[in-house]
Amino acid sequence: EDQVTQSPEALRLQEGESSSLNCSYTVSGLRGLFWYRQDPGKGPEFLFTLYSAGEEKEKERLKATLTKKESFLHITAPKPEDSATYLCAVQATGATNKLIFGTGTLLAVQP
Amino acid sequence: GAVVSQHPSRVICKSGTSVKIECRSLDFQATTMFWYRQFPKKSLMLMATSNEGSKATYEQGVEKDKFLINHASLTLSTLTVTSAHPEDSSFYICSASTGLRAWETQYFGPGTRLLVL
């Protein structure tokens, strides 16, 4: 069964304290891995798509990497405005276009 | 670009009534739109996939007669919750795919909070 697990469930950082969020996945074949940011009461905001192991993408203080079993979202020198829930989702090869989401990591960055 | 809107953002209704939620892609044509449901502190669960001009494909366990989906144009999909009950209270989010291939990046709307009394 295709599955996505994110860790930690929650993370509290001081402003400027870099860290990484983990997304482990089990799929029959990976078509794409997606990272989204979700603020309370809002829909997910697209951050990155990764397609193959070894691929990396960056946007401001965020960098996403991908291996054959997991993806990391690295946050460098975070600011309070980076506080949000970060969601990871995978799309498996096959007949469907379904996104399978993890339960997310709730990030709180304190000033 | 790739902006998706939803209306209403919040709705309160009485048990037994029907509620319609609209999802629009504002700056692109969406061949495929998706409807998700999210419970507090839980992840998004796909309810159905909607293709313009054809019947929606529902996920296992989702009642198609209760959650009616219409995708009448390339920029509009609607979800109607029929005979709503308190257990239908949730956060409903739509997404749309920008490309011809539905497995490309999905862009999400801001969500609709439904409360059934």
mmCIF file with all atom_site columns, C-alpha atoms in Angstrom:
data_model
loop_
_atom_site.group_PDB
_atom_site.id
_atom_site.type_symbol
_atom_site.label_atom_id
_atom_site.label_alt_id
_atom_site.label_comp_id
_atom_site.label_asym_id
_atom_site.label_entity_id
_atom_site.label_seq_id
_atom_site.pdbx_PDB_ins_code
_atom_site.Cartn_x
_atom_site.Cartn_y
_atom_site.Cartn_z
_atom_site.occupancy
_atom_site.B_iso_or_equiv
_atom_site.pdbx_formal_charge
_atom_site.auth_seq_id
_atom_site.auth_comp_id
_atom_site.auth_asym_id
_atom_site.auth_atom_id
_atom_site.pdbx_PDB_model_num
ATOM 1   C CA . GLU A 1 1   ? 0.000   0.000  0.000   1.00 0.00 ? 1   GLU A CA 1
ATOM 2   C CA . ASP A 1 2   ? 1.288   3.469  -0.890  1.00 0.00 ? 2   ASP A CA 1
ATOM 3   C CA . GLN A 1 3   ? 2.107   5.437  2.231   1.00 0.00 ? 3   GLN A CA 1
ATOM 4   C CA . VAL A 1 4   ? 3.633   8.744  3.338   1.00 0.00 ? 4   VAL A CA 1
ATOM 5   C CA . THR A 1 5   ? 4.998   9.402  6.828   1.00 0.00 ? 5   THR A CA 1
ATOM 6   C CA . GLN A 1 6   ? 6.198   12.786 8.010   1.00 0.00 ? 6   GLN A CA 1
ATOM 7   C CA . SER A 1 7   ? 8.350   13.527 11.033  1.00 0.00 ? 7   SER A CA 1
ATOM 8   C CA . PRO A 1 8   ? 8.451   15.146 13.416  1.00 0.00 ? 8   PRO A CA 1
ATOM 9   C CA . GLU A 1 9   ? 4.751   15.873 13.982  1.00 0.00 ? 9   GLU A CA 1
ATOM 10  C CA . ALA A 1 10  ? 5.676   19.217 15.473  1.00 0.00 ? 10  ALA A CA 1
ATOM 11  C CA . LEU A 1 11  ? 8.851   21.247 15.613  1.00 0.00 ? 11  LEU A CA 1
ATOM 12  C CA . ARG A 1 12  ? 9.637   24.376 17.553  1.00 0.00 ? 12  ARG A CA 1
ATOM 13  C CA . LEU A 1 13  ? 12.644  26.438 16.486  1.00 0.00 ? 13  LEU A CA 1
ATOM 14  C CA . GLN A 1 14  ? 14.201  29.690 17.497  1.00 0.00 ? 14  GLN A CA 1
ATOM 15  C CA . GLU A 1 15  ? 14.518  32.279 14.786  1.00 0.00 ? 15  GLU A CA 1
ATOM 16  C CA . GLY A 1 16  ? 17.705  31.544 12.848  1.00 0.00 ? 16  GLY A CA 1
ATOM 17  C CA . GLU A 1 17  ? 17.922  27.918 14.028  1.00 0.00 ? 17  GLU A CA 1
ATOM 18  C CA . SER A 1 18  ? 18.165  25.737 10.916  1.00 0.00 ? 18  SER A CA 1
ATOM 19  C CA . SER A 1 19  ? 16.578  22.295 10.780  1.00 0.00 ? 19  SER A CA 1
ATOM 20  C CA . SER A 1 20  ? 15.090  19.648 8.487   1.00 0.00 ? 20  SER A CA 1
ATOM 21  C CA . LEU A 1 21  ? 11.703  18.034 8.082   1.00 0.00 ? 21  LEU A CA 1
ATOM 22  C CA . ASN A 1 22  ? 11.443  14.458 6.909   1.00 0.00 ? 22  ASN A CA 1
ATOM 23  C CA . CYS A 1 23  ? 9.029   12.750 4.530   1.00 0.00 ? 23  CYS A CA 1
ATOM 24  C CA . SER A 1 24  ? 9.370   8.992  4.115   1.00 0.00 ? 24  SER A CA 1
ATOM 25  C CA . TYR A 1 25  ? 7.383   7.294  1.428   1.00 0.00 ? 25  TYR A CA 1
ATOM 26  C CA . THR A 1 26  ? 6.519   3.840  0.192   1.00 0.00 ? 26  THR A CA 1
ATOM 27  C CA . VAL A 1 27  ? 5.101   3.650  -3.294  1.00 0.00 ? 27  VAL A CA 1
ATOM 28  C CA . SER A 1 28  ? 5.116   1.098  -6.059  1.00 0.00 ? 28  SER A CA 1
ATOM 29  C CA . GLY A 1 29  ? 6.633   3.689  -8.363  1.00 0.00 ? 29  GLY A CA 1
ATOM 30  C CA . LEU A 1 30  ? 7.160   7.398  -7.782  1.00 0.00 ? 30  LEU A CA 1
ATOM 31  C CA . ARG A 1 31  ? 5.794   9.818  -10.324 1.00 0.00 ? 31  ARG A CA 1
ATOM 32  C CA . GLY A 1 32  ? 6.392   12.914 -8.215  1.00 0.00 ? 32  GLY A CA 1
ATOM 33  C CA . LEU A 1 33  ? 6.834   14.166 -4.662  1.00 0.00 ? 33  LEU A CA 1
ATOM 34  C CA . PHE A 1 34  ? 5.290   17.459 -3.659  1.00 0.00 ? 34  PHE A CA 1
ATOM 35  C CA . TRP A 1 35  ? 5.837   19.839 -0.767  1.00 0.00 ? 35  TRP A CA 1
ATOM 36  C CA . TYR A 1 36  ? 3.137   22.255 0.318   1.00 0.00 ? 36  TYR A CA 1
ATOM 37  C CA . ARG A 1 37  ? 2.831   24.816 3.068   1.00 0.00 ? 37  ARG A CA 1
ATOM 38  C CA . GLN A 1 38  ? -0.527  25.196 4.835   1.00 0.00 ? 38  GLN A CA 1
ATOM 39  C CA . ASP A 1 39  ? -1.458  28.065 7.121   1.00 0.00 ? 39  ASP A CA 1
ATOM 40  C CA . PRO A 1 40  ? -4.333  27.629 9.609   1.00 0.00 ? 40  PRO A CA 1
ATOM 41  C CA . GLY A 1 41  ? -7.721  27.746 7.909   1.00 0.00 ? 41  GLY A CA 1
ATOM 42  C CA . LYS A 1 42  ? -6.195  28.007 4.439   1.00 0.00 ? 42  LYS A CA 1
ATOM 43  C CA . GLY A 1 43  ? -5.587  25.693 1.515   1.00 0.00 ? 43  GLY A CA 1
ATOM 44  C CA . PRO A 1 44  ? -2.130  24.261 0.837   1.00 0.00 ? 44  PRO A CA 1
ATOM 45  C CA . GLU A 1 45  ? 0.333   26.512 -0.980  1.00 0.00 ? 45  GLU A CA 1
ATOM 46  C CA . PHE A 1 46  ? 2.584   24.806 -3.500  1.00 0.00 ? 46  PHE A CA 1
ATOM 47  C CA . LEU A 1 47  ? 6.303   24.858 -2.744  1.00 0.00 ? 47  LEU A CA 1
ATOM 48  C CA . PHE A 1 48  ? 8.175   22.204 -4.752  1.00 0.00 ? 48  PHE A CA 1
ATOM 49  C CA . THR A 1 49  ? 7.848   19.195 -7.016  1.00 0.00 ? 49  THR A CA 1
ATOM 50  C CA . LEU A 1 50  ? 10.623  16.594 -7.141  1.00 0.00 ? 50  LEU A CA 1
ATOM 51  C CA . TYR A 1 51  ? 10.624  13.814 -9.693  1.00 0.00 ? 51  TYR A CA 1
ATOM 52  C CA . SER A 1 52  ? 13.769  11.738 -9.291  1.00 0.00 ? 52  SER A CA 1
ATOM 53  C CA . ALA A 1 53  ? 16.318  10.741 -6.659  1.00 0.00 ? 53  ALA A CA 1
ATOM 54  C CA . GLY A 1 54  ? 19.123  13.250 -6.340  1.00 0.00 ? 54  GLY A CA 1
ATOM 55  C CA . GLU A 1 55  ? 16.982  16.173 -7.393  1.00 0.00 ? 55  GLU A CA 1
ATOM 56  C CA . GLU A 1 56  ? 17.106  19.340 -5.294  1.00 0.00 ? 56  GLU A CA 1
ATOM 57  C CA . LYS A 1 57  ? 15.075  22.533 -5.407  1.00 0.00 ? 57  LYS A CA 1
ATOM 58  C CA . GLU A 1 58  ? 15.406  25.780 -3.519  1.00 0.00 ? 58  GLU A CA 1
ATOM 59  C CA . LYS A 1 59  ? 13.188  28.725 -2.734  1.00 0.00 ? 59  LYS A CA 1
ATOM 60  C CA . GLU A 1 60  ? 14.347  31.431 -0.358  1.00 0.00 ? 60  GLU A CA 1
ATOM 61  C CA . ARG A 1 61  ? 15.114  29.721 2.959   1.00 0.00 ? 61  ARG A CA 1
ATOM 62  C CA . LEU A 1 62  ? 13.724  26.358 1.863   1.00 0.00 ? 62  LEU A CA 1
ATOM 63  C CA . LYS A 1 63  ? 15.501  23.530 0.093   1.00 0.00 ? 63  LYS A CA 1
ATOM 64  C CA . ALA A 1 64  ? 13.921  20.204 -0.816  1.00 0.00 ? 64  ALA A CA 1
ATOM 65  C CA . THR A 1 65  ? 15.877  17.054 -1.580  1.00 0.00 ? 65  THR A CA 1
ATOM 66  C CA . LEU A 1 66  ? 14.823  13.600 -2.708  1.00 0.00 ? 66  LEU A CA 1
ATOM 67  C CA . THR A 1 67  ? 16.178  10.069 -2.337  1.00 0.00 ? 67  THR A CA 1
ATOM 68  C CA . LYS A 1 68  ? 14.599  6.777  -3.310  1.00 0.00 ? 68  LYS A CA 1
ATOM 69  C CA . LYS A 1 69  ? 12.940  6.448  0.088   1.00 0.00 ? 69  LYS A CA 1
ATOM 70  C CA . GLU A 1 70  ? 12.543  9.924  1.522   1.00 0.00 ? 70  GLU A CA 1
ATOM 71  C CA . SER A 1 71  ? 12.574  13.641 1.033   1.00 0.00 ? 71  SER A CA 1
ATOM 72  C CA . PHE A 1 72  ? 13.876  16.371 3.273   1.00 0.00 ? 72  PHE A CA 1
ATOM 73  C CA . LEU A 1 73  ? 12.756  19.950 3.540   1.00 0.00 ? 73  LEU A CA 1
ATOM 74  C CA . HIS A 1 74  ? 15.669  21.953 4.892   1.00 0.00 ? 74  HIS A CA 1
ATOM 75  C CA . ILE A 1 75  ? 14.888  25.290 6.484   1.00 0.00 ? 75  ILE A CA 1
ATOM 76  C CA . THR A 1 76  ? 17.855  27.624 6.781   1.00 0.00 ? 76  THR A CA 1
ATOM 77  C CA . ALA A 1 77  ? 17.770  30.480 9.292   1.00 0.00 ? 77  ALA A CA 1
ATOM 78  C CA . PRO A 1 78  ? 13.975  30.376 9.666   1.00 0.00 ? 78  PRO A CA 1
ATOM 79  C CA . LYS A 1 79  ? 11.899  33.417 10.481  1.00 0.00 ? 79  LYS A CA 1
ATOM 80  C CA . PRO A 1 80  ? 8.609   33.579 12.424  1.00 0.00 ? 80  PRO A CA 1
ATOM 81  C CA . GLU A 1 81  ? 6.719   33.933 9.133   1.00 0.00 ? 81  GLU A CA 1
ATOM 82  C CA . ASP A 1 82  ? 7.901   30.437 8.189   1.00 0.00 ? 82  ASP A CA 1
ATOM 83  C CA . SER A 1 83  ? 5.614   29.056 10.895  1.00 0.00 ? 83  SER A CA 1
ATOM 84  C CA . ALA A 1 84  ? 3.040   26.784 9.247   1.00 0.00 ? 84  ALA A CA 1
ATOM 85  C CA . THR A 1 85  ? 2.221   23.133 8.638   1.00 0.00 ? 85  THR A CA 1
ATOM 86  C CA . TYR A 1 86  ? 4.369   21.617 5.912   1.00 0.00 ? 86  TYR A CA 1
ATOM 87  C CA . LEU A 1 87  ? 2.732   18.833 3.940   1.00 0.00 ? 87  LEU A CA 1
ATOM 88  C CA . CYS A 1 88  ? 4.402   16.213 1.807   1.00 0.00 ? 88  CYS A CA 1
ATOM 89  C CA . ALA A 1 89  ? 2.493   14.296 -0.855  1.00 0.00 ? 89  ALA A CA 1
ATOM 90  C CA . VAL A 1 90  ? 3.415   11.655 -3.409  1.00 0.00 ? 90  VAL A CA 1
ATOM 91  C CA . GLN A 1 91  ? 1.898   10.617 -6.656  1.00 0.00 ? 91  GLN A CA 1
ATOM 92  C CA . ALA A 1 92  ? 2.479   7.036  -7.677  1.00 0.00 ? 92  ALA A CA 1
ATOM 93  C CA . THR A 1 93  ? 2.766   5.719  -11.197 1.00 0.00 ? 93  THR A CA 1
ATOM 94  C CA . GLY A 1 94  ? -0.250  3.869  -12.399 1.00 0.00 ? 94  GLY A CA 1
ATOM 95  C CA . ALA A 1 95  ? -3.718  4.556  -13.552 1.00 0.00 ? 95  ALA A CA 1
ATOM 96  C CA . THR A 1 96  ? -4.738  7.141  -10.994 1.00 0.00 ? 96  THR A CA 1
ATOM 97  C CA . ASN A 1 97  ? -3.578  10.700 -10.414 1.00 0.00 ? 97  ASN A CA 1
ATOM 98  C CA . LYS A 1 98  ? -4.214  10.588 -6.716  1.00 0.00 ? 98  LYS A CA 1
ATOM 99  C CA . LEU A 1 99  ? -2.024  12.555 -4.318  1.00 0.00 ? 99  LEU A CA 1
ATOM 100 C CA . ILE A 1 100 ? -1.268  10.710 -1.087  1.00 0.00 ? 100 ILE A CA 1
ATOM 101 C CA . PHE A 1 101 ? -0.599  13.159 1.721   1.00 0.00 ? 101 PHE A CA 1
ATOM 102 C CA . GLY A 1 102 ? 1.316   12.781 4.938   1.00 0.00 ? 102 GLY A CA 1
ATOM 103 C CA . THR A 1 103 ? -0.131  14.239 8.115   1.00 0.00 ? 103 THR A CA 1
ATOM 104 C CA . GLY A 1 104 ? 2.274   17.158 8.056   1.00 0.00 ? 104 GLY A CA 1
ATOM 105 C CA . THR A 1 105 ? 4.812   18.789 10.328  1.00 0.00 ? 105 THR A CA 1
ATOM 106 C CA . LEU A 1 106 ? 3.643   21.769 12.355  1.00 0.00 ? 106 LEU A CA 1
ATOM 107 C CA . LEU A 1 107 ? 6.523   24.216 12.469  1.00 0.00 ? 107 LEU A CA 1
ATOM 108 C CA . ALA A 1 108 ? 6.641   27.062 14.991  1.00 0.00 ? 108 ALA A CA 1
ATOM 109 C CA . VAL A 1 109 ? 9.464   29.590 14.752  1.00 0.00 ? 109 VAL A CA 1
ATOM 110 C CA . GLN A 1 110 ? 9.836   31.783 17.767  1.00 0.00 ? 110 GLN A CA 1
ATOM 111 C CA . PRO A 1 111 ? 11.401  35.251 17.557  1.00 0.00 ? 111 PRO A CA 1
ATOM 112 C CA . GLY B 2 1   ? -0.240  32.544 -11.718 1.00 0.00 ? 1   GLY B CA 1
ATOM 113 C CA . ALA B 2 2   ? -2.105  29.291 -10.983 1.00 0.00 ? 2   ALA B CA 1
ATOM 114 C CA . VAL B 2 3   ? -4.715  30.827 -8.707  1.00 0.00 ? 3   VAL B CA 1
ATOM 115 C CA . VAL B 2 4   ? -7.673  28.791 -7.501  1.00 0.00 ? 4   VAL B CA 1
ATOM 116 C CA . SER B 2 5   ? -10.615 30.336 -5.668  1.00 0.00 ? 5   SER B CA 1
ATOM 117 C CA . GLN B 2 6   ? -13.430 28.814 -3.653  1.00 0.00 ? 6   GLN B CA 1
ATOM 118 C CA . HIS B 2 7   ? -16.792 30.186 -2.667  1.00 0.00 ? 7   HIS B CA 1
ATOM 119 C CA . PRO B 2 8   ? -18.064 30.446 -0.031  1.00 0.00 ? 8   PRO B CA 1
ATOM 120 C CA . SER B 2 9   ? -15.159 30.476 2.381   1.00 0.00 ? 9   SER B CA 1
ATOM 121 C CA . ARG B 2 10  ? -17.431 29.559 5.254   1.00 0.00 ? 10  ARG B CA 1
ATOM 122 C CA . VAL B 2 11  ? -20.992 28.273 5.451   1.00 0.00 ? 11  VAL B CA 1
ATOM 123 C CA . ILE B 2 12  ? -23.316 27.276 8.265   1.00 0.00 ? 12  ILE B CA 1
ATOM 124 C CA . CYS B 2 13  ? -26.439 25.323 7.422   1.00 0.00 ? 13  CYS B CA 1
ATOM 125 C CA . LYS B 2 14  ? -29.184 23.354 9.096   1.00 0.00 ? 14  LYS B CA 1
ATOM 126 C CA . SER B 2 15  ? -29.216 19.587 9.070   1.00 0.00 ? 15  SER B CA 1
ATOM 127 C CA . GLY B 2 16  ? -31.057 18.232 6.021   1.00 0.00 ? 16  GLY B CA 1
ATOM 128 C CA . THR B 2 17  ? -30.281 21.108 3.703   1.00 0.00 ? 17  THR B CA 1
ATOM 129 C CA . SER B 2 18  ? -27.974 21.067 0.690   1.00 0.00 ? 18  SER B CA 1
ATOM 130 C CA . VAL B 2 19  ? -24.884 23.208 0.265   1.00 0.00 ? 19  VAL B CA 1
ATOM 131 C CA . LYS B 2 20  ? -23.045 24.039 -2.938  1.00 0.00 ? 20  LYS B CA 1
ATOM 132 C CA . ILE B 2 21  ? -19.347 24.928 -2.998  1.00 0.00 ? 21  ILE B CA 1
ATOM 133 C CA . GLU B 2 22  ? -17.717 26.440 -6.088  1.00 0.00 ? 22  GLU B CA 1
ATOM 134 C CA . CYS B 2 23  ? -14.134 26.002 -7.179  1.00 0.00 ? 23  CYS B CA 1
ATOM 135 C CA . ARG B 2 24  ? -12.707 28.209 -9.919  1.00 0.00 ? 24  ARG B CA 1
ATOM 136 C CA . SER B 2 25  ? -9.352  28.343 -11.656 1.00 0.00 ? 25  SER B CA 1
ATOM 137 C CA . LEU B 2 26  ? -8.837  32.048 -12.227 1.00 0.00 ? 26  LEU B CA 1
ATOM 138 C CA . ASP B 2 27  ? -5.894  32.284 -14.586 1.00 0.00 ? 27  ASP B CA 1
ATOM 139 C CA . PHE B 2 28  ? -5.676  28.905 -16.272 1.00 0.00 ? 28  PHE B CA 1
ATOM 140 C CA . GLN B 2 29  ? -7.851  26.191 -17.704 1.00 0.00 ? 29  GLN B CA 1
ATOM 141 C CA . ALA B 2 30  ? -8.128  23.118 -15.540 1.00 0.00 ? 30  ALA B CA 1
ATOM 142 C CA . THR B 2 31  ? -8.949  19.901 -17.314 1.00 0.00 ? 31  THR B CA 1
ATOM 143 C CA . THR B 2 32  ? -8.955  18.130 -13.979 1.00 0.00 ? 32  THR B CA 1
ATOM 144 C CA . MET B 2 33  ? -10.074 19.329 -10.578 1.00 0.00 ? 33  MET B CA 1
ATOM 145 C CA . PHE B 2 34  ? -9.922  17.500 -7.282  1.00 0.00 ? 34  PHE B CA 1
ATOM 146 C CA . TRP B 2 35  ? -11.994 17.681 -4.118  1.00 0.00 ? 35  TRP B CA 1
ATOM 147 C CA . TYR B 2 36  ? -10.477 16.988 -0.712  1.00 0.00 ? 36  TYR B CA 1
ATOM 148 C CA . ARG B 2 37  ? -11.747 16.880 2.820   1.00 0.00 ? 37  ARG B CA 1
ATOM 149 C CA . GLN B 2 38  ? -9.643  17.720 5.861   1.00 0.00 ? 38  GLN B CA 1
ATOM 150 C CA . PHE B 2 39  ? -10.463 17.068 9.511   1.00 0.00 ? 39  PHE B CA 1
ATOM 151 C CA . PRO B 2 40  ? -8.755  19.027 12.312  1.00 0.00 ? 40  PRO B CA 1
ATOM 152 C CA . LYS B 2 41  ? -5.090  18.104 12.663  1.00 0.00 ? 41  LYS B CA 1
ATOM 153 C CA . LYS B 2 42  ? -5.485  15.483 9.949   1.00 0.00 ? 42  LYS B CA 1
ATOM 154 C CA . SER B 2 43  ? -4.186  15.322 6.441   1.00 0.00 ? 43  SER B CA 1
ATOM 155 C CA . LEU B 2 44  ? -6.082  15.889 3.238   1.00 0.00 ? 44  LEU B CA 1
ATOM 156 C CA . MET B 2 45  ? -8.169  13.011 1.991   1.00 0.00 ? 45  MET B CA 1
ATOM 157 C CA . LEU B 2 46  ? -9.107  12.894 -1.671  1.00 0.00 ? 46  LEU B CA 1
ATOM 158 C CA . MET B 2 47  ? -12.838 12.589 -2.183  1.00 0.00 ? 47  MET B CA 1
ATOM 159 C CA . ALA B 2 48  ? -13.134 12.655 -5.948  1.00 0.00 ? 48  ALA B CA 1
ATOM 160 C CA . THR B 2 49  ? -11.493 13.598 -9.198  1.00 0.00 ? 49  THR B CA 1
ATOM 161 C CA . SER B 2 50  ? -13.478 15.700 -11.605 1.00 0.00 ? 50  SER B CA 1
ATOM 162 C CA . ASN B 2 51  ? -12.837 15.953 -15.324 1.00 0.00 ? 51  ASN B CA 1
ATOM 163 C CA . GLU B 2 52  ? -14.466 18.605 -17.454 1.00 0.00 ? 52  GLU B CA 1
ATOM 164 C CA . GLY B 2 53  ? -17.445 17.259 -19.310 1.00 0.00 ? 53  GLY B CA 1
ATOM 165 C CA . SER B 2 54  ? -17.471 13.828 -17.727 1.00 0.00 ? 54  SER B CA 1
ATOM 166 C CA . LYS B 2 55  ? -18.582 12.120 -14.547 1.00 0.00 ? 55  LYS B CA 1
ATOM 167 C CA . ALA B 2 56  ? -16.456 12.445 -11.457 1.00 0.00 ? 56  ALA B CA 1
ATOM 168 C CA . THR B 2 57  ? -14.450 9.520  -10.132 1.00 0.00 ? 57  THR B CA 1
ATOM 169 C CA . TYR B 2 58  ? -15.059 8.969  -6.441  1.00 0.00 ? 58  TYR B CA 1
ATOM 170 C CA . GLU B 2 59  ? -12.672 7.449  -3.937  1.00 0.00 ? 59  GLU B CA 1
ATOM 171 C CA . GLN B 2 60  ? -13.652 4.339  -2.080  1.00 0.00 ? 60  GLN B CA 1
ATOM 172 C CA . GLY B 2 61  ? -16.010 5.094  0.775   1.00 0.00 ? 61  GLY B CA 1
ATOM 173 C CA . VAL B 2 62  ? -17.222 8.429  -0.602  1.00 0.00 ? 62  VAL B CA 1
ATOM 174 C CA . GLU B 2 63  ? -20.953 8.472  -1.332  1.00 0.00 ? 63  GLU B CA 1
ATOM 175 C CA . LYS B 2 64  ? -21.435 9.860  -4.813  1.00 0.00 ? 64  LYS B CA 1
ATOM 176 C CA . ASP B 2 65  ? -25.145 10.522 -4.226  1.00 0.00 ? 65  ASP B CA 1
ATOM 177 C CA . LYS B 2 66  ? -24.320 12.606 -1.189  1.00 0.00 ? 66  LYS B CA 1
ATOM 178 C CA . PHE B 2 67  ? -21.400 14.541 -2.626  1.00 0.00 ? 67  PHE B CA 1
ATOM 179 C CA . LEU B 2 68  ? -22.473 15.634 -6.101  1.00 0.00 ? 68  LEU B CA 1
ATOM 180 C CA . ILE B 2 69  ? -19.708 16.961 -8.297  1.00 0.00 ? 69  ILE B CA 1
ATOM 181 C CA . ASN B 2 70  ? -20.164 18.870 -11.517 1.00 0.00 ? 70  ASN B CA 1
ATOM 182 C CA . HIS B 2 71  ? -17.344 20.088 -13.740 1.00 0.00 ? 71  HIS B CA 1
ATOM 183 C CA . ALA B 2 72  ? -19.234 22.091 -16.333 1.00 0.00 ? 72  ALA B CA 1
ATOM 184 C CA . SER B 2 73  ? -16.358 24.116 -17.741 1.00 0.00 ? 73  SER B CA 1
ATOM 185 C CA . LEU B 2 74  ? -12.579 24.249 -17.781 1.00 0.00 ? 74  LEU B CA 1
ATOM 186 C CA . THR B 2 75  ? -12.585 26.822 -14.996 1.00 0.00 ? 75  THR B CA 1
ATOM 187 C CA . LEU B 2 76  ? -15.423 25.731 -12.714 1.00 0.00 ? 76  LEU B CA 1
ATOM 188 C CA . SER B 2 77  ? -16.213 22.678 -10.623 1.00 0.00 ? 77  SER B CA 1
ATOM 189 C CA . THR B 2 78  ? -18.901 22.474 -7.962  1.00 0.00 ? 78  THR B CA 1
ATOM 190 C CA . LEU B 2 79  ? -19.391 20.190 -4.969  1.00 0.00 ? 79  LEU B CA 1
ATOM 191 C CA . THR B 2 80  ? -22.891 19.877 -3.567  1.00 0.00 ? 80  THR B CA 1
ATOM 192 C CA . VAL B 2 81  ? -23.310 18.286 -0.173  1.00 0.00 ? 81  VAL B CA 1
ATOM 193 C CA . THR B 2 82  ? -26.859 16.963 -0.234  1.00 0.00 ? 82  THR B CA 1
ATOM 194 C CA . SER B 2 83  ? -28.981 16.490 2.888   1.00 0.00 ? 83  SER B CA 1
ATOM 195 C CA . ALA B 2 84  ? -26.106 17.602 5.054   1.00 0.00 ? 84  ALA B CA 1
ATOM 196 C CA . HIS B 2 85  ? -25.709 16.232 8.567   1.00 0.00 ? 85  HIS B CA 1
ATOM 197 C CA . PRO B 2 86  ? -23.432 17.302 11.423  1.00 0.00 ? 86  PRO B CA 1
ATOM 198 C CA . GLU B 2 87  ? -20.904 14.598 10.538  1.00 0.00 ? 87  GLU B CA 1
ATOM 199 C CA . ASP B 2 88  ? -20.426 16.326 7.177   1.00 0.00 ? 88  ASP B CA 1
ATOM 200 C CA . SER B 2 89  ? -18.973 19.327 8.977   1.00 0.00 ? 89  SER B CA 1
ATOM 201 C CA . SER B 2 90  ? -15.415 19.673 7.750   1.00 0.00 ? 90  SER B CA 1
ATOM 202 C CA . PHE B 2 91  ? -12.950 21.730 5.728   1.00 0.00 ? 91  PHE B CA 1
ATOM 203 C CA . TYR B 2 92  ? -13.431 21.123 2.015   1.00 0.00 ? 92  TYR B CA 1
ATOM 204 C CA . ILE B 2 93  ? -10.608 22.039 -0.339  1.00 0.00 ? 93  ILE B CA 1
ATOM 205 C CA . CYS B 2 94  ? -10.436 21.864 -4.105  1.00 0.00 ? 94  CYS B CA 1
ATOM 206 C CA . SER B 2 95  ? -7.399  21.780 -6.334  1.00 0.00 ? 95  SER B CA 1
ATOM 207 C CA . ALA B 2 96  ? -6.772  22.085 -10.019 1.00 0.00 ? 96  ALA B CA 1
ATOM 208 C CA . SER B 2 97  ? -4.080  20.776 -12.278 1.00 0.00 ? 97  SER B CA 1
ATOM 209 C CA . THR B 2 98  ? -2.549  23.199 -14.714 1.00 0.00 ? 98  THR B CA 1
ATOM 210 C CA . GLY B 2 99  ? -1.456  20.763 -17.371 1.00 0.00 ? 99  GLY B CA 1
ATOM 211 C CA . LEU B 2 100 ? -3.090  18.332 -19.675 1.00 0.00 ? 100 LEU B CA 1
ATOM 212 C CA . ARG B 2 101 ? -1.655  15.595 -17.550 1.00 0.00 ? 101 ARG B CA 1
ATOM 213 C CA . ALA B 2 102 ? -3.625  15.427 -14.309 1.00 0.00 ? 102 ALA B CA 1
ATOM 214 C CA . TRP B 2 103 ? -0.638  14.162 -12.355 1.00 0.00 ? 103 TRP B CA 1
ATOM 215 C CA . GLU B 2 104 ? 1.172   17.434 -12.751 1.00 0.00 ? 104 GLU B CA 1
ATOM 216 C CA . THR B 2 105 ? 1.318   19.915 -9.901  1.00 0.00 ? 105 THR B CA 1
ATOM 217 C CA . GLN B 2 106 ? -1.990  20.615 -8.236  1.00 0.00 ? 106 GLN B CA 1
ATOM 218 C CA . TYR B 2 107 ? -2.787  24.119 -7.011  1.00 0.00 ? 107 TYR B CA 1
ATOM 219 C CA . PHE B 2 108 ? -5.193  24.400 -4.127  1.00 0.00 ? 108 PHE B CA 1
ATOM 220 C CA . GLY B 2 109 ? -8.017  26.743 -3.319  1.00 0.00 ? 109 GLY B CA 1
ATOM 221 C CA . PRO B 2 110 ? -8.319  28.454 0.063   1.00 0.00 ? 110 PRO B CA 1
ATOM 222 C CA . GLY B 2 111 ? -10.879 25.964 1.354   1.00 0.00 ? 111 GLY B CA 1
ATOM 223 C CA . THR B 2 112 ? -14.486 26.104 2.548   1.00 0.00 ? 112 THR B CA 1
ATOM 224 C CA . ARG B 2 113 ? -15.384 25.552 6.172   1.00 0.00 ? 113 ARG B CA 1
ATOM 225 C CA . LEU B 2 114 ? -18.760 23.790 6.444   1.00 0.00 ? 114 LEU B CA 1
ATOM 226 C CA . LEU B 2 115 ? -20.625 23.623 9.725   1.00 0.00 ? 115 LEU B CA 1
ATOM 227 C CA . VAL B 2 116 ? -23.868 21.677 9.830   1.00 0.00 ? 116 VAL B CA 1
ATOM 228 C CA . LEU B 2 117 ? -26.058 22.338 12.844  1.00 0.00 ? 117 LEU B CA 1
#
